[in-house]
XYZ file of C-alpha atoms in Angstrom:
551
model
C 65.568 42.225 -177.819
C 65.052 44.328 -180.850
C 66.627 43.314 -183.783
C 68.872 46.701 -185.142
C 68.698 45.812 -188.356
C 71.777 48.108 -190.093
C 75.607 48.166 -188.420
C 75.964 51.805 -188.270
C 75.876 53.925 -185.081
C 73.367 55.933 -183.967
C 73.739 59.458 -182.815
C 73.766 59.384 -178.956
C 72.745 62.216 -177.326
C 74.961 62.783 -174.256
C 73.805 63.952 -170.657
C 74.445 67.121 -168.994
C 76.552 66.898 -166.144
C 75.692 69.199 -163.259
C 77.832 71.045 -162.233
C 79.236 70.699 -158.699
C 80.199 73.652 -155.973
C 82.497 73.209 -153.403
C 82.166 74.608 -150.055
C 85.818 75.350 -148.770
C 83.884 75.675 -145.291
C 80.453 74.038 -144.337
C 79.397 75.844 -140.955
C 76.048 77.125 -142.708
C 74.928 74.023 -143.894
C 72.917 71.465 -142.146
C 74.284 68.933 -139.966
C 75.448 66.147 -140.985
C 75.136 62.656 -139.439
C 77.822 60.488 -138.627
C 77.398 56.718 -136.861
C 80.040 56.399 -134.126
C 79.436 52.373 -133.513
C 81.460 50.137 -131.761
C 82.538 47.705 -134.443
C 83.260 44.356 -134.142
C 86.571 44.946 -133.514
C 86.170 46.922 -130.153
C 86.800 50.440 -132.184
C 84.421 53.244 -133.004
C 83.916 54.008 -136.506
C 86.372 56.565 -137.200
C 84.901 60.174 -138.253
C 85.860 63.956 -138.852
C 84.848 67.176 -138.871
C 84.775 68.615 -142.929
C 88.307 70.590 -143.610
C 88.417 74.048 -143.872
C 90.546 75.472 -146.063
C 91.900 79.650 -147.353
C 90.824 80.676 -143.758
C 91.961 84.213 -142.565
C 94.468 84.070 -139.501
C 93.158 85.986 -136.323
C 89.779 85.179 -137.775
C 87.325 82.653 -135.607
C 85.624 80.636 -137.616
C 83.078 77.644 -137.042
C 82.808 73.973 -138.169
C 80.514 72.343 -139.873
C 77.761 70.405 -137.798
C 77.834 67.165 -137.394
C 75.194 65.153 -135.061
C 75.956 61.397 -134.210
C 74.198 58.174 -133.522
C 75.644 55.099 -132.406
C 76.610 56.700 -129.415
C 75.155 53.657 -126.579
C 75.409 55.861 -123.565
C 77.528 58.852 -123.428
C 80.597 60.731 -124.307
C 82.295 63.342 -121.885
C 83.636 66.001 -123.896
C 87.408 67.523 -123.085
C 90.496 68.741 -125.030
C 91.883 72.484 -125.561
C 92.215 75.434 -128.423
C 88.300 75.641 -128.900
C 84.887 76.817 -128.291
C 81.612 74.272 -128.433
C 77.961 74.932 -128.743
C 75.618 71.165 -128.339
C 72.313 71.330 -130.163
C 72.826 74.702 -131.558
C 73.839 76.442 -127.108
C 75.895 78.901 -126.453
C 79.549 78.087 -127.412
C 81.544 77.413 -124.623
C 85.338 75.532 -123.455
C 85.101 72.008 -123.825
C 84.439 71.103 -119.691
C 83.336 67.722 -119.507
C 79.882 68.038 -120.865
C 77.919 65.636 -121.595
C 77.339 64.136 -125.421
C 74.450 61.767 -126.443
C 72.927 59.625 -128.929
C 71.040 62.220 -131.548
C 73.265 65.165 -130.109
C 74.771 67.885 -132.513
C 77.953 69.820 -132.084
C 79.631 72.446 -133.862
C 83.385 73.981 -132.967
C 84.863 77.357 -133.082
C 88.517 78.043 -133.394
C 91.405 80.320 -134.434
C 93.636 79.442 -137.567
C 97.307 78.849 -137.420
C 99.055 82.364 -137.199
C 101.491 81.259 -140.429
C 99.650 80.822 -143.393
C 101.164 77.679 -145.199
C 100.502 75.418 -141.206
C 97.598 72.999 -141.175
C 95.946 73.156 -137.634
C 94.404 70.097 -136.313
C 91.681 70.529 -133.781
C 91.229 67.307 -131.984
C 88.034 67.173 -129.904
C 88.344 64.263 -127.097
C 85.601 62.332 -125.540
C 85.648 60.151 -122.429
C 83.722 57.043 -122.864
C 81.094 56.046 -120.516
C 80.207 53.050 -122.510
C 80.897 49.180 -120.768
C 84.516 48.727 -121.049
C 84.093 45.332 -121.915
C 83.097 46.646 -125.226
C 85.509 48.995 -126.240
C 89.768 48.440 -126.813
C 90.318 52.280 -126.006
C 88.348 54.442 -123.401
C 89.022 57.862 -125.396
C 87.593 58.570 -129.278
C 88.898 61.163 -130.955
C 87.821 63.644 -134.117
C 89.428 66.226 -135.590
C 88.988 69.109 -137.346
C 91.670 70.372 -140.377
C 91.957 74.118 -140.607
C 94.328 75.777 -143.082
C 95.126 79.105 -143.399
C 95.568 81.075 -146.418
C 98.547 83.747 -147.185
C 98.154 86.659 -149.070
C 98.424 85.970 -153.084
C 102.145 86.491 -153.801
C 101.434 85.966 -158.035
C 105.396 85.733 -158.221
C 106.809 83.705 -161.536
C 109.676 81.538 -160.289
C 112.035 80.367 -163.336
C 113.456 77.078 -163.105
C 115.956 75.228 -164.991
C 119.544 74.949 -166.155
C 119.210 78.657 -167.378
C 118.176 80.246 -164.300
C 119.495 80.980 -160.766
C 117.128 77.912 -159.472
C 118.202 74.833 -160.650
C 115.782 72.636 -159.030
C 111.967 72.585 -158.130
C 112.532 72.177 -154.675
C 114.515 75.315 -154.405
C 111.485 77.514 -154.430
C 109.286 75.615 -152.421
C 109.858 77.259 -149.377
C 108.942 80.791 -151.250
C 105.451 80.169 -152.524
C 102.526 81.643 -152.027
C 98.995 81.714 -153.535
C 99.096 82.509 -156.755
C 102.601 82.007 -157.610
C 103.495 80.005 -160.689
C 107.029 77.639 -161.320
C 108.018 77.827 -164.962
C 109.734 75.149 -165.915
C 112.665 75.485 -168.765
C 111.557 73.028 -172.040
C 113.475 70.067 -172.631
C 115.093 70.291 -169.116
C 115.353 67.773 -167.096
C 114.570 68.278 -162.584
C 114.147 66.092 -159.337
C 111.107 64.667 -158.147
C 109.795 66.900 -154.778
C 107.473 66.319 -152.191
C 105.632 69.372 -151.035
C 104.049 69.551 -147.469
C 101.337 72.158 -146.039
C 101.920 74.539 -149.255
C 98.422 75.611 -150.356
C 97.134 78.080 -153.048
C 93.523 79.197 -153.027
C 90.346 78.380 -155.620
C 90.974 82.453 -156.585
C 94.651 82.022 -156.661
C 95.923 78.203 -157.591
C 99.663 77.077 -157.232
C 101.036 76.342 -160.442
C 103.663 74.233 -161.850
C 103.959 74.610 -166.111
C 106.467 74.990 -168.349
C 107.553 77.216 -171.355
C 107.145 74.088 -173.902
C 104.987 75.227 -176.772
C 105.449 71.307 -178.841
C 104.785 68.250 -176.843
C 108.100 66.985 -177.897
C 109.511 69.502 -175.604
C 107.811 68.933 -172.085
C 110.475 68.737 -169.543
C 110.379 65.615 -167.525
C 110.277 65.438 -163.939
C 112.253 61.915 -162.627
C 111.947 60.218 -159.779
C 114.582 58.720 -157.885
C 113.898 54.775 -158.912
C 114.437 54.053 -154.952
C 111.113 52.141 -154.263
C 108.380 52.864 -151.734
C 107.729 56.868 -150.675
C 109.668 57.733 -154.376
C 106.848 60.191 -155.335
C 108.163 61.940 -158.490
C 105.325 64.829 -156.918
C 104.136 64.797 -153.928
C 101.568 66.577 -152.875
C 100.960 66.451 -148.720
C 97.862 68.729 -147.536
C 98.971 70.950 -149.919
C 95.690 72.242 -151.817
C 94.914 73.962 -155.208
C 97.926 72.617 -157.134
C 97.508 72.755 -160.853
C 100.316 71.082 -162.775
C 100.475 71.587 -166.767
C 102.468 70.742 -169.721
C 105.404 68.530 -167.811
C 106.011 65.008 -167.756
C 106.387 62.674 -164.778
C 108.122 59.370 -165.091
C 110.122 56.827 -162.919
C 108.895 56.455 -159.640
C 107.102 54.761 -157.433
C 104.317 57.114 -157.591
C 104.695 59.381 -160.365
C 101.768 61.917 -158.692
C 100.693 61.252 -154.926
C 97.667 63.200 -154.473
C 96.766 63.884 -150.204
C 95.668 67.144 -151.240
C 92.495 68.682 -152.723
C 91.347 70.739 -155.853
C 93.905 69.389 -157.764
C 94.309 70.186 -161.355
C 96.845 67.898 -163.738
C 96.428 69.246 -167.645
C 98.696 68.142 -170.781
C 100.997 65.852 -168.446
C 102.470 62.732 -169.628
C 102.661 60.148 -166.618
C 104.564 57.187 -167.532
C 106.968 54.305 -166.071
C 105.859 54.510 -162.367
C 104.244 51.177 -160.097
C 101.394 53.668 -159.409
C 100.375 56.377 -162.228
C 98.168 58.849 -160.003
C 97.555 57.832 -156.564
C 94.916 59.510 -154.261
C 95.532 58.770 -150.639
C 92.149 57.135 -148.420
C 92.671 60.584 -145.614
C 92.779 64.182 -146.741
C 92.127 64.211 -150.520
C 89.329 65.719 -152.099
C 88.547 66.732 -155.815
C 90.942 65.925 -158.352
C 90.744 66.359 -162.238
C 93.065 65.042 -164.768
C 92.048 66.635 -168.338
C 94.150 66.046 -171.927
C 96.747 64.012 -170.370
C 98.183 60.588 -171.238
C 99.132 57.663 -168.842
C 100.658 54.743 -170.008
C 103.580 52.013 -168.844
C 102.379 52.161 -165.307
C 100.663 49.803 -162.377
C 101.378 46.288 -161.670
C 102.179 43.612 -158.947
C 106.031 42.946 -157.632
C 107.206 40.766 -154.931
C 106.276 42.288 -151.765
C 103.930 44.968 -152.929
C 100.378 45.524 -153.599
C 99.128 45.843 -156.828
C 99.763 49.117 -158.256
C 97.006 50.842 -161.441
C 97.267 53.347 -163.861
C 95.377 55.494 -161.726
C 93.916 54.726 -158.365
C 91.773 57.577 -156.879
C 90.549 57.669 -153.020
C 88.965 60.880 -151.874
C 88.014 61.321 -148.083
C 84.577 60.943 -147.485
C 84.550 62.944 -144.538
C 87.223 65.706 -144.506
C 85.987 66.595 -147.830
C 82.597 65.361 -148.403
C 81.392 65.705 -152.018
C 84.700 65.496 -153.699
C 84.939 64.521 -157.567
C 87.653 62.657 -159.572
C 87.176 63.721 -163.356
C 88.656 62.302 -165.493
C 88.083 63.877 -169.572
C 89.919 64.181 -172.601
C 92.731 61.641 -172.326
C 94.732 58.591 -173.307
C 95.069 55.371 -170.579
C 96.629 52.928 -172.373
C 99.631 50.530 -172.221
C 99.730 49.580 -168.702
C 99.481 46.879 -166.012
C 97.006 46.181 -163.324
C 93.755 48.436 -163.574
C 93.456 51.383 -166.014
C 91.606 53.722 -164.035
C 90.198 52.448 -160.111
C 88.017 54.585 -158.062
C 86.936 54.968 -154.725
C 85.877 58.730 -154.716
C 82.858 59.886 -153.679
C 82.089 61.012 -157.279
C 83.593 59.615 -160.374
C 83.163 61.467 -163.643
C 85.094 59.602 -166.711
C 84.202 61.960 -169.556
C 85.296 61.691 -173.255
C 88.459 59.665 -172.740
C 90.038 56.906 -175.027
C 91.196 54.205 -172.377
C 92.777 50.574 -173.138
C 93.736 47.424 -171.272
C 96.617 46.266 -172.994
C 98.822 42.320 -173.733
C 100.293 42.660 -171.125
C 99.700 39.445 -168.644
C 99.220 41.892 -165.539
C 96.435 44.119 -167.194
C 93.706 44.237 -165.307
C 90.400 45.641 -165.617
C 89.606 48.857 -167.887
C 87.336 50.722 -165.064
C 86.802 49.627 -161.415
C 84.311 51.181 -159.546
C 84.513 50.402 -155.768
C 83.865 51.484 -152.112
C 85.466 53.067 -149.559
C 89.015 51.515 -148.011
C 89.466 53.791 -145.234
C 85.567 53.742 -143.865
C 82.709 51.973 -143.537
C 79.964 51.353 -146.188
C 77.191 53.016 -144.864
C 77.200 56.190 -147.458
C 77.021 55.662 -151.033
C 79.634 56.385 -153.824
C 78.540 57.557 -157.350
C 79.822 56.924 -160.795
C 79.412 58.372 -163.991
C 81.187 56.518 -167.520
C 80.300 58.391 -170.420
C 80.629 59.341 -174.282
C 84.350 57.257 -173.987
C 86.176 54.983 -176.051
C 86.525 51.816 -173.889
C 88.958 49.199 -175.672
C 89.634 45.725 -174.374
C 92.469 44.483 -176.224
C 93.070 41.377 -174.096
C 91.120 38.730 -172.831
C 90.812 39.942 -168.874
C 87.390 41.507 -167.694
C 86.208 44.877 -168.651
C 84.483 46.276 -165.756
C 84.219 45.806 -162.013
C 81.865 47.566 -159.935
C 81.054 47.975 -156.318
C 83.933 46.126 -154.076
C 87.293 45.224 -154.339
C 86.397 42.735 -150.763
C 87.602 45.835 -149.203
C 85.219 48.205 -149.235
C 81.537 47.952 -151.164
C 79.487 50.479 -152.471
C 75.575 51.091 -151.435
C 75.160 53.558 -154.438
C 74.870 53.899 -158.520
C 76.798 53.477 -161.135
C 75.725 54.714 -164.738
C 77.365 53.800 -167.872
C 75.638 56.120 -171.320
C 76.872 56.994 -174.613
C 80.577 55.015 -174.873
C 81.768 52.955 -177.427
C 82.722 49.799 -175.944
C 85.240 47.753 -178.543
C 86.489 43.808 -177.773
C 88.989 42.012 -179.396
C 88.752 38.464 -180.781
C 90.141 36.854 -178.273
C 87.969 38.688 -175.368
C 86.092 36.017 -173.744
C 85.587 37.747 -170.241
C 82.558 39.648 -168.420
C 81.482 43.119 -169.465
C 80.558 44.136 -166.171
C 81.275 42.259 -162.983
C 79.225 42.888 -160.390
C 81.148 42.037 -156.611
C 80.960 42.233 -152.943
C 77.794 44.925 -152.732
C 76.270 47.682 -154.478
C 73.155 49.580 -154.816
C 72.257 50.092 -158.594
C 73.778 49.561 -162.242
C 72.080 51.460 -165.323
C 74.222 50.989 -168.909
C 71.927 53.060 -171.733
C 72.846 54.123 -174.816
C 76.343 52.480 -175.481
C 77.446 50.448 -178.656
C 79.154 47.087 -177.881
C 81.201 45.439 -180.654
C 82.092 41.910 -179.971
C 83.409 39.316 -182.396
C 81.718 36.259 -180.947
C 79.067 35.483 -178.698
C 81.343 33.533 -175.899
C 81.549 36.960 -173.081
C 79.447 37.109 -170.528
C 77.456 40.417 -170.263
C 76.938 40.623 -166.184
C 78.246 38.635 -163.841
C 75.861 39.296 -160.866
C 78.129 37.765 -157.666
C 76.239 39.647 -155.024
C 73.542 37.696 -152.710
C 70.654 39.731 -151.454
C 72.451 40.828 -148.537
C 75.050 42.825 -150.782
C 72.170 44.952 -152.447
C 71.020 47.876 -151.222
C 67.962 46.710 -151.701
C 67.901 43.130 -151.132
C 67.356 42.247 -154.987
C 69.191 43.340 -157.762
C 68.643 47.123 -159.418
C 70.024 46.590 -163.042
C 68.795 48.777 -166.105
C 70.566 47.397 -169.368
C 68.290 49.096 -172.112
C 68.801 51.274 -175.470
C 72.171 49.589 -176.078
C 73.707 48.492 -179.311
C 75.400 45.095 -178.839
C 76.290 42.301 -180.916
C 74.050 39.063 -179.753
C 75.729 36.970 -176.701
C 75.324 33.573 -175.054
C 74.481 35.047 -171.419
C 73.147 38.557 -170.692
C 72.958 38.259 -167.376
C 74.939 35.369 -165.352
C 73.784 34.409 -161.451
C 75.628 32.358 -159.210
C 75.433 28.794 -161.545
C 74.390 30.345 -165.160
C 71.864 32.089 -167.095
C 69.797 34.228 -164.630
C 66.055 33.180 -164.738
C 65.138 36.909 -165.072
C 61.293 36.463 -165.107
C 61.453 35.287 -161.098
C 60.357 38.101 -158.332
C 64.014 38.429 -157.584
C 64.968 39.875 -160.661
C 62.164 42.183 -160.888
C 64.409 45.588 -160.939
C 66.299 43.910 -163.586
C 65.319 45.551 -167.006
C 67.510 44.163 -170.303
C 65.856 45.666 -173.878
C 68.201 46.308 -176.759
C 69.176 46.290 -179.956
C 71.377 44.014 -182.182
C 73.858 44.032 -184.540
C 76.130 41.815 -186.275
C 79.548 40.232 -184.538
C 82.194 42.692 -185.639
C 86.245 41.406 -185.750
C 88.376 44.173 -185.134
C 91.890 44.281 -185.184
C 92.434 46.307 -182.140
C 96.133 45.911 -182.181
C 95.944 48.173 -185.773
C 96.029 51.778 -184.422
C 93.621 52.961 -187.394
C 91.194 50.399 -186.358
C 88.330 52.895 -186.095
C 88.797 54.772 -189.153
C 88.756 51.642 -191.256
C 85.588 49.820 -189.159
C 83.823 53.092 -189.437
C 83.490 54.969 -192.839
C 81.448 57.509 -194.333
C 77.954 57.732 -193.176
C 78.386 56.000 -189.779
C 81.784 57.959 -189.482
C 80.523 61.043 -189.327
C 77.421 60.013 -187.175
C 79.978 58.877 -184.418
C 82.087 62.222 -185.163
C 79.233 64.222 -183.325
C 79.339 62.134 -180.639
C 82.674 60.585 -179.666
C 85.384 62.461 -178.461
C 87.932 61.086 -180.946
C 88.143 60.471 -184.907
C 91.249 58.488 -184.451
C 93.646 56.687 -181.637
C 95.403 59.439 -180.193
C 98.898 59.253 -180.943
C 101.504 58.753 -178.086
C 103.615 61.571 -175.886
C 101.313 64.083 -178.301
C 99.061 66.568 -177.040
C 95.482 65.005 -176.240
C 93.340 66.642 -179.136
C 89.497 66.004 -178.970
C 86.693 67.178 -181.323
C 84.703 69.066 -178.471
């Protein structure tokens, strides 16, 4: 390693992030293919058509394409309520035609005649395979279709003051573009919404007239256990929810929706913070809000986090949780856990905390709900990552669950430990494809953590060795870089080949990260400003505030 030979920061020069489209409907692109196995189990693998959402009623409109292997002999093709075209025909009723290995299909249907219904188009096929093989004799995919209403941009007043009392009042009466202003300091019922959609032109959205954080009216669960969503949000797309606060539940927001938005909310005091569901989520961002006194394990439960985020991989390929510009801290069980197809954790300050049930500060992992034949991708950067207890930092690529074949890339955070941290940085488990960390600046006190914990055997790589860049760092020095099954990994063997470790040094630095002014009085004057232009934060953010950031 090269020996840094000051112990201030350098300026870090953050990446661009591209910027990501969304295609509410994907007939015009390519097809896409989708493995239909028999598992071990005696069942297919599971697939869908991509949703389409904001269609026109009395409109036909097409699916996306999808073309399958895995398909051992044939599939007879039957149901109702749509046209289909194989390899690119003529479309035509479903009448027991024939579906092969390497065959593509596409669909055409009407949307629902209301607006605010989800159709589901369920395409059937007969199975010719040996029924020795297979527990069921009829496989199933469907196609989501929602249909749009014409913007209604109608204000709805809510509160004590105003003819509705309660959230759920006006429910029934939205439409794109409507908005439910909330009264300040009031206080309303959690809801669950079902099948009530805005549009990308013409969101949903719930706000309030607070103009102090002091004054964000607080949405309250009912404290009655499981299915207590303070908001829930059922296929009910383009929600953007700003400037409330959501507290005692079970789940403070369930997210089985997509493109949705959650901006200056306080989430607090629930088992689960956020919760994406496995089926019918897509993109989700949460931007200058603050989570905290959430997740952990009770009798008879699973363990709950912070924020757990699932997107479906298949009704909405692509998706993206982002995460930017907020305060994690305080809780039990993991801080933030991901199984989206995209993870973007941008310019946050995020915390384990003492408490015994803390868990890790980030876990990156695979699917739940599908197999792990399509990668999942991860980007950590310019954060301020705090361990404050002694638990591990980081897990990527399974839970045991589900593994990930793709990359994860850590660049440009601040990673802080506290005395008595004696964990892994990053713990590598169950499968994954690659791991780069560049440009971060590790502070430990002593040398006794354990930098990577590589648990995988060659099997559980995509590439049957390990794909690890560790370079341009900042860390103070540590016993073991890189731990393999017994101990120090012999990186010089053909194994480790794709294993690259080059960094620089600096000294072990105590920091009291129980002090809330811990950075301003470990970082002063020169260095302090140097980290200014790259960091989102000067200070800890303070609690139940508004989120400010310097970009």
């Amino acid at each position: 390693m090269r020996k840094f030979l000051c112990c201030c920061f350098f300026l870090l020069f953050p990446l661009l992030l591209a910027s990501q489209a969304f295609a509410f409907s994907e007939s015009e692109q390519e097809c896409k293919l989708k493995d239909v196995s028999i598992r071990k189990n005696g069942k297919r693998q599971q697939v869908s058509f991509p949703a389409t959402l904001g269609a026109q009623s009395g409109q036909e409109i097409t699916s996306a394409c999808l073309y399958f292997t895995g398909i051992d002999s044939s599939f007879i093709l039957t149901g109702k309520d749509f046209l289909v075209s194989i390899n690119d025909g003529v479309f035509e009723p479903p009448n027991n035609q024939k579906v092969k290995d390497g065959d593509s299909i596409r669909i055409k249907s009407l949307p629902p005649a209301m607006g605010r219904k989800d159709k589901r188009v369920t395409i059937q096929f007969k199975e010719t395979a040996h029924k020795a093989q297979l527990k069921r004799n009829l496989y199933q995919i469907v196609w989501m279709i929602t249909a749009s209403d014409s913007p209604g941009n109608t204000i709805y007043d809510v509160g004590p003051s105003h003819m509705y009392r309660e959230i759920s009042e006006v429910l029934p009466k939205l439409k794109p573009g409507d908005t439910i202003r909330l009264q300040k300091n009031a206080v309303y019922q959690g809801f669950s919404v079902k099948q009530v959609s805005g549009t990308e032109e013409a969101p949903i959205k719930l706000t309030s007239n607070a103009t102090e954080s002091s004054e964000r009216p607080r949405i309250v669960g009912r404290g009655e256990g499981k299915r207590d969503w303070v908001i829930g949000l059922t296929r009910s797309h383009f929600w953007h929810i700003k400037n409330v606060i959501l507290e005692g539940g079970d789940v403070c927001l369930r997210n089985e929706a997509a493109y949705t938005l959650l901006e200056k909310v306080v989430i607090r005091d629930c088992h689960h913070g956020v919760l994406g569901t496995d089926h019918s989520s897509g993109s989700i961002t949460i931007q200058n809000s603050e989570v905290y006194g959430s997740g952990g394990k009770v009798e008879g439960r699973a363990w709950g986090h912070a924020i757990y985020i699932a997107t479906d991989r298949d009704r909405f390929p692509g998706s993206t949780f982002t995460l930017k510009n907020s305060f994690v801290h305080g809780n039990r069980g993991n801080a933030v856990k991901s199984r989206a197809e995209n993870t973007h954790i941008v310019g946050n300050w995020l915390e384990t905390s003492t408490e015994d049930q803390s868990r890790y500060l980030i876990e990156l992992i695979g699917y739940d709900a599908y197999d792990d034949s399509e990668p999942l991708y991860g980007l950590v950067e310019n954060n301020i990552l705090v361990n404050i207890g002694q638990q591990h930092s980081i897990r990527v690529g399974g839970d045991g669950t589900g593994r990930n074949i793709g990359a994860e890339r850590f660049a440009n955070n601040l990673f802080v430990f506290s005395k008595t941290f004696d964990g892994t940085v990053f713990r590598i488990y169950h499968g994954l494809g690659e791991l780069e960390v560049e440009n971060n600046t590790f502070l430990f006190a002593n040398s006794k953590p354990i930098f990577v914990r590589d648990t995988l055997s060659p099997e559980q790589w995509t590439d049957n060795k390990p794909v690890v860049r560790i370079k341009s760092n900042i860390l103070s020095p540590l016993d073991v870089l890189y731990y393999h099954n017994e101990g120090s990994a012999e990186l010089s063997t053909p194994y480790f080949s794709e294993v690259v470790i080059d960094n620089m040094t600096t000294n072990h630095v105590e920091i009291d990260v129980s002090d809330n002014n811990w950075l301003e009085k470990n970082v002063s004057g020169k260095d302090k400003a140097s980290i200014n232009s790259w960091l989102p934060f000067s200070s800890r953010p303070k609690a139940n505030s508004y989120i400010e950031t310097l970009r």
